[in-house]
CSV table of C-alpha atoms in Angstrom, one decimal:
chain,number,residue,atom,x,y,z
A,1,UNK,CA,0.0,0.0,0.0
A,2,UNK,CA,2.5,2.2,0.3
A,3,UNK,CA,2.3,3.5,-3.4
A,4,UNK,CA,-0.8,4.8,-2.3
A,5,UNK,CA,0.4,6.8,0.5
A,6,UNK,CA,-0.3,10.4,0.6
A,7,UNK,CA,2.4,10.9,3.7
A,8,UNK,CA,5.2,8.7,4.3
A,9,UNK,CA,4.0,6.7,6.6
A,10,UNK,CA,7.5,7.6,8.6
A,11,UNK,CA,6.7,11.2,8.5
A,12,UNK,CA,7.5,13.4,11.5
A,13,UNK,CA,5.2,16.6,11.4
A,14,UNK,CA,4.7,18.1,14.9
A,15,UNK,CA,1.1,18.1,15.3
A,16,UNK,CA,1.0,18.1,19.3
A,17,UNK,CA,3.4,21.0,18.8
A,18,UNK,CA,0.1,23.3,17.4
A,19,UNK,CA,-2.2,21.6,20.0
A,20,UNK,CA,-3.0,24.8,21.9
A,21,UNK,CA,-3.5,26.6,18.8
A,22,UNK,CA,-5.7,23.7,17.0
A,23,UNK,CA,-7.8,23.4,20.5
A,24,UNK,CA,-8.4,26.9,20.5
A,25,UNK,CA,-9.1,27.6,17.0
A,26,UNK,CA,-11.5,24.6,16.9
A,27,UNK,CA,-13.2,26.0,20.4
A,28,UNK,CA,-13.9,29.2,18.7
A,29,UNK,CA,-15.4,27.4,15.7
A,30,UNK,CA,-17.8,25.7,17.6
A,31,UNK,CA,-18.9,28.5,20.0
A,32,UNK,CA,-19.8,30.8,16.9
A,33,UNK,CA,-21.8,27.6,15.3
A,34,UNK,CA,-23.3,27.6,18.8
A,35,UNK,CA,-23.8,31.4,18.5
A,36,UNK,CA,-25.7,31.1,15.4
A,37,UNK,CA,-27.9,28.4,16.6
A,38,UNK,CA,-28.7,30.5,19.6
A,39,UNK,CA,-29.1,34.4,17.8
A,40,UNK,CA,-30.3,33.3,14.4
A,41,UNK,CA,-31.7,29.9,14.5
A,42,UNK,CA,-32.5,27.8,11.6
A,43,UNK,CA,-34.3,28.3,8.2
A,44,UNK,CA,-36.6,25.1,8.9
A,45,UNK,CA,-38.1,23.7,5.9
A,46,UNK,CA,-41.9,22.2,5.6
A,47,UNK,CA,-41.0,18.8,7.6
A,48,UNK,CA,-41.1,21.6,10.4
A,49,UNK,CA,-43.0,24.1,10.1
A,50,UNK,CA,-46.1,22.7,7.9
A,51,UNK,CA,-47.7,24.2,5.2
A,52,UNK,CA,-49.7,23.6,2.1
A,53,UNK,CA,-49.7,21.0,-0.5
A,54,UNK,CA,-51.2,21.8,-4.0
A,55,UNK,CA,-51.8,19.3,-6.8
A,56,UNK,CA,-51.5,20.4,-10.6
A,57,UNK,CA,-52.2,18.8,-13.7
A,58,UNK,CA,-51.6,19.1,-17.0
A,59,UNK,CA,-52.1,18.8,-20.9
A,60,UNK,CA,-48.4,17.8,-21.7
A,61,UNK,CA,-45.2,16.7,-19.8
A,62,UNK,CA,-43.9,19.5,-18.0
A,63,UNK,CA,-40.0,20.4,-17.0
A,64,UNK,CA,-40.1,20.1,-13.2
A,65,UNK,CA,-36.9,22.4,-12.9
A,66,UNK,CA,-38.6,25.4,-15.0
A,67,UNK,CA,-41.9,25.3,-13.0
A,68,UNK,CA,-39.4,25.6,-9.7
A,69,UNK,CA,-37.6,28.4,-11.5
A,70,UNK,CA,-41.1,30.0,-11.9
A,71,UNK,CA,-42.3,29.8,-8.3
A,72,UNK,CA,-39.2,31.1,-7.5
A,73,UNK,CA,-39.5,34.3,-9.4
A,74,UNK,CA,-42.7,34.6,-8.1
A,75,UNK,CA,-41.7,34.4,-4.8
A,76,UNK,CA,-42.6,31.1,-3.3
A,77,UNK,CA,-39.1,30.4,-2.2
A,78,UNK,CA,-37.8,27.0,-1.5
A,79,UNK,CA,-41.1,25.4,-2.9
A,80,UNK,CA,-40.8,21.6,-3.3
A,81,UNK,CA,-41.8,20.2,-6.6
A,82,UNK,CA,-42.1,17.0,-7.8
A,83,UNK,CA,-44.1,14.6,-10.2
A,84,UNK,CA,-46.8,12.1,-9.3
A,85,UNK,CA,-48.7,9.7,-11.5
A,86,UNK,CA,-47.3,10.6,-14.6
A,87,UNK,CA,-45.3,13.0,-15.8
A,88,UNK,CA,-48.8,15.4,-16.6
A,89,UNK,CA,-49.2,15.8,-12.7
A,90,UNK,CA,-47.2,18.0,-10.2
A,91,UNK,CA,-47.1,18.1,-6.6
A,92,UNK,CA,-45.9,21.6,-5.3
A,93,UNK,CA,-45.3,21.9,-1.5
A,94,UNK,CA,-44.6,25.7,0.0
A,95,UNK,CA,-44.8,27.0,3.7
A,96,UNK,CA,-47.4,29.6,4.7
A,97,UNK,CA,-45.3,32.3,5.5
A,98,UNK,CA,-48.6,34.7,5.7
A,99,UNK,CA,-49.9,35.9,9.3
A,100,UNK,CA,-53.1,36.4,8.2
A,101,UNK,CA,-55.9,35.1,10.2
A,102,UNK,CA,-58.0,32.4,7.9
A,103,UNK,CA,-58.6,29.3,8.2
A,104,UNK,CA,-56.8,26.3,6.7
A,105,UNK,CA,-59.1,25.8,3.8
A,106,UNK,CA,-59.1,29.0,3.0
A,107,UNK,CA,-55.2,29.6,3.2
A,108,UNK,CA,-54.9,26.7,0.8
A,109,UNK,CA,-57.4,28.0,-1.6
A,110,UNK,CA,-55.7,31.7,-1.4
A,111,UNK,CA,-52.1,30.0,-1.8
A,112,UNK,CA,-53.1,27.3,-4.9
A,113,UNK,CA,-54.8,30.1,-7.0
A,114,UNK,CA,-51.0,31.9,-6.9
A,115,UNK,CA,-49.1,28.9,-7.1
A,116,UNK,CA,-51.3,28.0,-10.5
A,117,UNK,CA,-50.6,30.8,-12.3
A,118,UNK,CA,-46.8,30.9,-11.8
A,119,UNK,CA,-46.4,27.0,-12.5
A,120,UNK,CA,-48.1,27.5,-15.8
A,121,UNK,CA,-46.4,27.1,-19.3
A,122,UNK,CA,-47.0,29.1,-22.0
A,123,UNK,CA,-49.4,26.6,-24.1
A,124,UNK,CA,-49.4,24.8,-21.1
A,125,UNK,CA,-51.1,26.3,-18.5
A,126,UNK,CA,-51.6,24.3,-15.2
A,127,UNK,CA,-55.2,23.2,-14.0
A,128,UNK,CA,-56.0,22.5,-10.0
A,129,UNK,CA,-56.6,19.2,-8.5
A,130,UNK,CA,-56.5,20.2,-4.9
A,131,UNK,CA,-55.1,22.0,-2.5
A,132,UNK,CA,-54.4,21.2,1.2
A,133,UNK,CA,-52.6,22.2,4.7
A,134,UNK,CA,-49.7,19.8,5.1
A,135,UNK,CA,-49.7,19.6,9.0
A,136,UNK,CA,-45.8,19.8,11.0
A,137,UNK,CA,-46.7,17.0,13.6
A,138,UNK,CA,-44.9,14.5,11.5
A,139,UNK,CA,-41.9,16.3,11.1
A,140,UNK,CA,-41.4,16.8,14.4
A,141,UNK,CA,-41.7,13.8,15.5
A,142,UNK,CA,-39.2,12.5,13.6
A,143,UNK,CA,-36.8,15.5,14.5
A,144,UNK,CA,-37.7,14.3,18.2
A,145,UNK,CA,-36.6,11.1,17.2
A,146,UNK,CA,-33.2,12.2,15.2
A,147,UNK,CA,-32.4,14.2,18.9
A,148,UNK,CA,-33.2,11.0,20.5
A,149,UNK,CA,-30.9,9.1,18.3
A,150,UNK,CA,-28.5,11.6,18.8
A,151,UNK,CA,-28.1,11.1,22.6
A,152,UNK,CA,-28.4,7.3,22.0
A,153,UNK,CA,-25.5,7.3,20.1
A,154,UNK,CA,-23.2,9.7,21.9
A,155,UNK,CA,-24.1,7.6,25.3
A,156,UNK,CA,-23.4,4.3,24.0
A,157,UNK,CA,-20.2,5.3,22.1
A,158,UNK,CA,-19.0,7.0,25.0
A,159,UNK,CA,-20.0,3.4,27.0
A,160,UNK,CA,-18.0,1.6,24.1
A,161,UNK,CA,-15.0,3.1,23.7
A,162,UNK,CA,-14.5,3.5,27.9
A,163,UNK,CA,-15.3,-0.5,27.9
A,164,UNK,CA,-12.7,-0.7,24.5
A,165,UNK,CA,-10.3,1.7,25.5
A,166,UNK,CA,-9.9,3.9,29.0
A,167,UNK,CA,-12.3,6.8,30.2
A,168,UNK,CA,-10.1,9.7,29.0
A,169,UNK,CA,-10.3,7.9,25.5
A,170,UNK,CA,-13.9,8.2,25.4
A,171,UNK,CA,-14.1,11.4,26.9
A,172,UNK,CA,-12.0,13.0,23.9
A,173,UNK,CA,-14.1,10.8,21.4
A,174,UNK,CA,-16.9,11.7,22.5
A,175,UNK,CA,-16.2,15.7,22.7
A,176,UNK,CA,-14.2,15.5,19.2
A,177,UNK,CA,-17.8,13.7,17.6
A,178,UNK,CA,-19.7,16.5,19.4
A,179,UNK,CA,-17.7,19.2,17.9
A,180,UNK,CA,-18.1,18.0,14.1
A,181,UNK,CA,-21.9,18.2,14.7
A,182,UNK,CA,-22.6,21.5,16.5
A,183,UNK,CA,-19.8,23.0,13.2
A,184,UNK,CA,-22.4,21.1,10.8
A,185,UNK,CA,-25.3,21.8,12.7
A,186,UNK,CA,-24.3,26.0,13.0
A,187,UNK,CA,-23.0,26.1,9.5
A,188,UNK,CA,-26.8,25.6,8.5
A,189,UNK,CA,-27.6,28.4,10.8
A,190,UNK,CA,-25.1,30.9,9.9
A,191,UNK,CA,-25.6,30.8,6.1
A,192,UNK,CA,-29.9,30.3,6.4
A,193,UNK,CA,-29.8,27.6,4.5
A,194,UNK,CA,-32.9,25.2,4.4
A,195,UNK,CA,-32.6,22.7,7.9
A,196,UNK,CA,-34.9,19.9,6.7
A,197,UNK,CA,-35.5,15.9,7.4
A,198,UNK,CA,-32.8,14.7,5.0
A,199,UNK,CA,-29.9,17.1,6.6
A,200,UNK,CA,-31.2,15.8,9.7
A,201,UNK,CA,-30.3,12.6,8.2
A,202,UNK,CA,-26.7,13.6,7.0
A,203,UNK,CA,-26.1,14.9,10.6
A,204,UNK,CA,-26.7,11.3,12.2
A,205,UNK,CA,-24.6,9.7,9.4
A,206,UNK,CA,-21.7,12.6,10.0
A,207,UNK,CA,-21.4,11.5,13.4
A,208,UNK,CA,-20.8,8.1,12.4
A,209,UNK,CA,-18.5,9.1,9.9
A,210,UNK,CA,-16.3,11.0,12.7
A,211,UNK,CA,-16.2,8.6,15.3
A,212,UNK,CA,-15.1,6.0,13.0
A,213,UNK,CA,-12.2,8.4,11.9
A,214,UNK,CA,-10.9,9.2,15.5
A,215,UNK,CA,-11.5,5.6,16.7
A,216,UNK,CA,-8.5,4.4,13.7
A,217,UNK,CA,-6.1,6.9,15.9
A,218,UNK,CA,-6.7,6.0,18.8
A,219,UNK,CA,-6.2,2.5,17.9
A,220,UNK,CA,-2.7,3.1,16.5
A,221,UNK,CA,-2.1,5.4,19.7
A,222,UNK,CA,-3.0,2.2,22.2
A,223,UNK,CA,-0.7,0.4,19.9
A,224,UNK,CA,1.9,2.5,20.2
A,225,UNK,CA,2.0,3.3,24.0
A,226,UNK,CA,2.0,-0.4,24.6
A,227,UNK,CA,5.1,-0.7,22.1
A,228,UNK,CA,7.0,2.2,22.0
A,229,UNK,CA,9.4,3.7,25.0
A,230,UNK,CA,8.4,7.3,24.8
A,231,UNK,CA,6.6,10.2,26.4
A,232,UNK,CA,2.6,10.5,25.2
A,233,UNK,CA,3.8,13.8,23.2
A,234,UNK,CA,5.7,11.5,20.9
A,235,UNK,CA,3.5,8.2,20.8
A,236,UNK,CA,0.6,10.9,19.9
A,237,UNK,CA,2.2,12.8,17.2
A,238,UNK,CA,3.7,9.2,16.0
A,239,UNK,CA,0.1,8.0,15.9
A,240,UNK,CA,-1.1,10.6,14.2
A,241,UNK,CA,1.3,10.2,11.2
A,242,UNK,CA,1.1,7.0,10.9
A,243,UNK,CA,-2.4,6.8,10.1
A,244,UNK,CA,-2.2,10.4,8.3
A,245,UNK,CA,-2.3,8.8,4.6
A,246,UNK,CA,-5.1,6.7,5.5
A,247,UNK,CA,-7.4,8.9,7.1
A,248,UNK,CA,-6.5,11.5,4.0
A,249,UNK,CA,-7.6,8.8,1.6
A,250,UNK,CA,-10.5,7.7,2.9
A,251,UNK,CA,-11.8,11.1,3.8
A,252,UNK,CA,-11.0,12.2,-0.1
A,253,UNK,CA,-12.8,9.3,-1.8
A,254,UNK,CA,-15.9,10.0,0.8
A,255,UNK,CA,-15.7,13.5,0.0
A,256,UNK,CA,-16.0,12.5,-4.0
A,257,UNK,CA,-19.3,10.2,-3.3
A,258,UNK,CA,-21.0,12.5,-1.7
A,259,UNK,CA,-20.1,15.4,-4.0
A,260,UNK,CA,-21.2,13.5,-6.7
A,261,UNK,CA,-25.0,13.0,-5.0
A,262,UNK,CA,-24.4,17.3,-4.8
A,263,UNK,CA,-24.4,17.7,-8.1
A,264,UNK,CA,-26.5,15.4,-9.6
A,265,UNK,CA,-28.9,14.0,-6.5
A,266,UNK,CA,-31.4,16.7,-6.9
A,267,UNK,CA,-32.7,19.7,-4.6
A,268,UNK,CA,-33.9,17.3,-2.4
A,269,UNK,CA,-31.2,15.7,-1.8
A,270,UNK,CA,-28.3,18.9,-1.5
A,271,UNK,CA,-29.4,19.2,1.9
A,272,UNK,CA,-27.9,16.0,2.9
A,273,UNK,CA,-25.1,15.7,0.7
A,274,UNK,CA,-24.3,19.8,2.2
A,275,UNK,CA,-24.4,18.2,5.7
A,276,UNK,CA,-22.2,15.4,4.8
A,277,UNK,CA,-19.8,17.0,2.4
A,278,UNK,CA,-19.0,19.8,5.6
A,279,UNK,CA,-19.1,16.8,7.9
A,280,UNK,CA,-16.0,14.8,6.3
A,281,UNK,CA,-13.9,18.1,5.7
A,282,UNK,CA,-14.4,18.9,10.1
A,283,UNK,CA,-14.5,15.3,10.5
A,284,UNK,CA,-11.3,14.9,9.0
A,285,UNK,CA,-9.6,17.7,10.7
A,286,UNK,CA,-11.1,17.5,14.1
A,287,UNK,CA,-9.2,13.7,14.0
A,288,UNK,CA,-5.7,15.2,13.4
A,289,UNK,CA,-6.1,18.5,15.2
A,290,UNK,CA,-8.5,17.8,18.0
A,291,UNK,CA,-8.6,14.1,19.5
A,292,UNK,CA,-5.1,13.8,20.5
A,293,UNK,CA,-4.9,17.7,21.6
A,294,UNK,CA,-8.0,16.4,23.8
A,295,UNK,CA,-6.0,13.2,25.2
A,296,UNK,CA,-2.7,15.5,25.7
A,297,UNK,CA,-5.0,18.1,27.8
A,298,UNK,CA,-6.5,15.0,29.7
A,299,UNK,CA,-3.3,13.9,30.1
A,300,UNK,CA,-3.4,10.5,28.9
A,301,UNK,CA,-0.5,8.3,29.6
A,302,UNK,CA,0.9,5.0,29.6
A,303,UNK,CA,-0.8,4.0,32.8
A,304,UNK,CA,-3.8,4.3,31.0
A,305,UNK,CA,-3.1,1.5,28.7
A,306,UNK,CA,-0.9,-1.2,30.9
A,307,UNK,CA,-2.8,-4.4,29.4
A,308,UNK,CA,-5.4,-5.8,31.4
A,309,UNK,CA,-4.5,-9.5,33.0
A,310,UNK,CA,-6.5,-11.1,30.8
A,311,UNK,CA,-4.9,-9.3,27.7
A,312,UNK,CA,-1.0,-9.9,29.1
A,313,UNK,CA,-1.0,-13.9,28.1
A,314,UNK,CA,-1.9,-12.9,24.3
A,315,UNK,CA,0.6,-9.9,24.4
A,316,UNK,CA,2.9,-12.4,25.5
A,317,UNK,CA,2.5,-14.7,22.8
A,318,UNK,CA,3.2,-11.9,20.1
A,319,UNK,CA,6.4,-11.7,18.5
């Protein structure tokens, strides 16, 4: 494999040298995602805030992508348009962004008119099937149950890697996962883009993506404290280039998968791919700059690793 390497895998860049710096820099990061999630909040899409669902037919096959240009225009921003049946029939889904007092029926019946006459084509104009309110209580349900994964996940890794590795070890995963998803999670606040079900989903998915990344370093770092005679500054900045190439590698061929679904998924689906795209580039970095950093601070050392009695006959056995 070493063809492939992006690093030597002997390299000797001093990465516990900038760990004040790194620490700090990621800190501030976080606090102003935390900032924006606090001052500015989110731009929550219809799986949160409800709204109204109009169904449109007609006479010929019509380009999706031009009747969401033309709701733009007109002003129903971030409108969500897709085909049913054939292609003849379109579902558009918009908030109600209006504080007028009415009543459902007659905010859908106000709303559809509008929505008709900006999603028709010249010599194509679109005819109304229905209109209805689309109701929130489903979306946030399911954003109860994405928080509820959330803690799920972040409790039992934290119970895993204590039980796999030592306490400290967890402690820095755990914080170094947290960090990647309050950056992801502010970025969406900050810049006001749409915070819907399927960025929910890329959120879970980015947490998975960065424990996974830390976990490979803090194998090699157990690995090395157990064989190396040396202080933790220099098993830690050993560990980290050692398993530089690999996490670079993996991180970049991620990065291209989920670029690809960028460009080509669909609006639906940039939400997600956003999420996941921000995800790998923090994840990535928070692994080299932040978990070790967090285990120097804690002051991990090679106490915390003597093998367990039940692990010193195997060790034995090694050659």
């Amino acid at each position: 494999m070493k063809p492939f390497n992006v690093f030597p895998y002997d390299s000797k860049i001093d990465f516990m040298r900038l760990r004040m710096i790194s620490l700090a820099v990621a800190a501030l990061i976080m606090f102003v995602g935390i900032g924006g999630m606090v001052f500015k909040g989110f731009n929550f899409a219809l799986d949160f805030t409800g709204g109204v669902g109009v169904e449109l037919a007609y006479d010929r096959p019509v380009d999706v992508d031009g009747v969401r240009e033309r709701l733009e225009a007109a002003g129903f921003e971030n409108a969500q348009v897709q085909t049913f049946g054939t292609g003849k029939e379109l579902l558009v889904r918009l908030r109600d962004d209006s504080t007028a007092k009415k009543s459902p029926e007659d905010k859908a019946s106000s709303l559809a008119e509008s929505v008709r006459v900006a999603a028709s084509e010249s010599g194509n104009p679109a005819r109304m099937m229905r209109s209805s309110e689309i109701s929130a209580q489903i979306g946030k349900e399911l954003a109860w149950d994405g928080l509820m994964a959330l803690v799920f996940v972040v409790v039992f890794f934290l119970i895993y890697i204590a039980f796999r590795f030592e306490f400290k070890f967890a402690v820095a995963a755990i914080i170094t996962t947290l960090h990647d998803v309050v950056v992801v999670i502010g970025w969406f606040a900050l810049s006001g883009h749409e915070f819907d079900l399927t960025v929910l989903a890329g959120i879970l998915s980015v947490m998975g993506f960065s424990i996974n990344d830390t976990i490979v370093v803090f194998d090699r770092v157990r690995e090395n404290f157990r064989g190396m005679r040396a202080e933790p500054y220099e098993v830690l900045n050993r560990s980290i280039n050692q398993t530089l190439s690999r996490t670079v590698i993996t991180s970049f061929v991620a990065f291209l998968t989920v670029f690809a679904l960028y460009l080509y998924g669909g609006g639906s689906l940039q939400g997600m791919a956003e999420s996941q795209m921000i995800g790998i580039v923090i994840g990535t970095l928070s692994s080299i700059f932040v978990a070790c950093p967090l285990l120097m601070w804690l002051g991990v050392s090679k106490q915390d690793l003597l093998p367990k009695a039940k692990d010193e006959a195997e060790l034995a056995r090694r050659p």
